[in-house]
Short mmCIF file of C-alpha atoms in Angstrom, two decimals:
data_model
loop_
_atom_site.label_atom_id
_atom_site.label_comp_id
_atom_site.label_asym_id
_atom_site.label_seq_id
_atom_site.Cartn_x
_atom_site.Cartn_y
_atom_site.Cartn_z
CA LEU A 249 -27.28 0.73 30.32
CA ARG A 250 -30.71 2.16 29.15
CA LYS A 251 -33.99 2.31 30.99
CA ARG A 252 -37.09 0.88 29.88
CA GLY A 253 -38.72 2.75 26.91
CA GLU A 254 -35.15 4.36 25.67
CA ALA A 255 -34.72 1.40 23.03
CA GLN A 256 -34.69 4.05 20.20
CA ASN A 257 -33.50 7.07 22.25
CA PRO A 258 -30.33 8.61 20.20
CA HIS A 259 -28.30 8.67 23.13
CA CYS A 260 -28.90 4.94 23.76
CA LEU A 261 -27.92 3.95 19.90
CA ARG A 262 -24.45 3.14 18.56
CA SER A 263 -24.27 3.02 14.59
CA SER A 264 -21.82 0.33 12.76
CA VAL A 265 -21.00 -0.47 9.41
CA LYS A 266 -20.76 -3.80 8.27
CA PHE A 267 -18.57 -3.24 5.12
CA PRO A 268 -16.68 0.34 5.72
CA GLN A 269 -15.23 1.51 2.59
CA SER A 270 -11.63 1.73 2.32
CA VAL A 271 -8.79 3.58 0.32
CA MET A 272 -6.03 1.92 -1.15
CA PHE A 273 -2.95 3.97 -2.71
CA TRP A 274 0.65 3.38 -3.24
CA GLY A 275 3.23 6.07 -2.47
CA ALA A 276 7.17 5.84 -2.36
CA MET A 277 9.54 7.45 0.31
CA SER A 278 13.29 7.15 0.22
CA SER A 279 16.40 9.09 1.87
CA ALA A 280 16.33 10.84 -1.23
CA GLY A 281 12.93 12.06 -0.80
CA VAL A 282 9.40 11.06 -1.52
CA GLY A 283 7.69 10.01 -4.86
CA PRO A 284 4.15 10.90 -5.63
CA LEU A 285 0.74 9.01 -4.49
CA CYS A 286 -1.30 6.99 -6.74
CA PHE A 287 -4.76 6.45 -5.48
CA LEU A 288 -5.90 3.04 -6.62
CA ARG A 289 -9.38 2.67 -7.78
CA SER A 290 -9.91 -0.89 -8.05
CA LYS A 291 -8.25 -3.79 -6.13
CA VAL A 292 -4.57 -4.65 -6.62
CA ASN A 293 -3.52 -7.96 -8.79
CA ALA A 294 -0.07 -8.17 -10.10
CA ALA A 295 -1.13 -6.57 -13.24
CA VAL A 296 -2.40 -3.34 -11.47
CA TYR A 297 0.68 -3.25 -9.44
CA GLN A 298 3.07 -3.56 -12.36
CA GLU A 299 0.94 -0.66 -14.06
CA VAL A 300 1.54 1.56 -10.81
CA LEU A 301 5.22 0.61 -10.73
CA GLU A 302 5.39 1.41 -14.59
CA HIS A 303 3.59 4.77 -14.50
CA PHE A 304 4.51 5.76 -10.60
CA MET A 305 7.78 4.07 -9.38
CA LEU A 306 9.88 4.23 -12.18
CA PRO A 307 9.61 8.30 -13.16
CA ALA A 308 10.16 8.43 -9.17
CA ALA A 309 12.91 6.62 -9.04
CA ASP A 310 14.51 8.32 -12.09
CA GLN A 311 13.61 11.77 -10.42
CA LEU A 312 15.06 10.71 -7.01
CA TYR A 313 17.99 8.46 -7.99
CA GLY A 314 18.76 9.34 -11.50
CA ASP A 315 21.59 6.63 -12.67
CA ALA A 316 22.08 5.74 -9.15
CA ASP A 317 21.61 2.54 -7.58
CA PHE A 318 19.06 1.98 -5.07
CA ILE A 319 17.04 -1.46 -3.56
CA PHE A 320 13.30 -1.50 -3.92
CA GLN A 321 11.29 -2.56 -0.67
CA GLN A 322 8.37 -3.85 -0.46
CA ASP A 323 5.98 -6.45 1.58
CA LEU A 324 5.01 -9.97 0.55
CA ALA A 325 1.28 -8.81 -0.39
CA PRO A 326 0.33 -11.33 -3.24
CA ALA A 327 0.63 -8.67 -6.06
CA HIS A 328 4.21 -8.15 -4.82
CA SER A 329 5.46 -11.42 -4.23
CA ALA A 330 3.66 -12.75 -7.52
CA LYS A 331 6.02 -14.34 -10.48
CA ALA A 332 5.05 -11.90 -12.66
CA THR A 333 6.09 -9.19 -10.60
CA SER A 334 9.34 -10.85 -9.69
CA THR A 335 9.86 -10.98 -13.45
CA TRP A 336 9.01 -7.42 -13.83
CA PHE A 337 11.46 -6.21 -11.58
CA LYS A 338 14.29 -8.50 -13.40
CA ASP A 339 13.39 -7.14 -16.48
CA HIS A 340 13.71 -3.61 -15.37
CA GLY A 341 17.06 -4.41 -13.56
CA ILE A 342 15.60 -3.09 -10.06
CA PRO A 343 17.13 -5.31 -6.97
CA VAL A 344 14.12 -5.73 -4.46
CA LEU A 345 14.97 -6.28 -0.75
CA ASN A 346 14.22 -9.80 0.73
CA TRP A 347 11.23 -9.51 3.08
CA PRO A 348 10.83 -11.93 5.82
CA ALA A 349 7.22 -13.25 6.43
CA ASN A 350 5.11 -11.49 8.89
CA SER A 351 7.34 -8.46 10.01
CA PRO A 352 4.85 -5.53 10.08
CA ASP A 353 7.37 -3.84 12.47
CA LEU A 354 9.97 -3.59 9.24
CA LYS A 355 7.46 -1.62 7.27
CA SER A 356 9.07 2.09 7.03
CA ILE A 357 5.76 3.71 6.11
CA GLU A 358 4.33 3.25 9.57
CA ASN A 359 6.83 5.33 11.03
CA LEU A 360 6.30 7.79 8.44
CA TRP A 361 2.59 8.17 9.10
#
């Protein structure tokens, strides 16, 4: 509570931000190691996500696994579950783990943080 006359006292004010900035990035981790981080400068749609996969995931997978098989894991974000993205994975022969809806506790990245 503030007293009369303290309305503009800095000790009685709390700042707020209506539209906080956010930072979006893509990263990869596996039992074989971690891949590079890709900082995303725009909103992520299927086309942007596929560019990230092409330029970051494929080289990381090649470095971490070589010719060994792996299963890619991602959640059901719209860019991840788009038909074009599904086609991209099929065209590149990369199996994707089936992901149940509304399962934030399955995100292994949360344990890495």
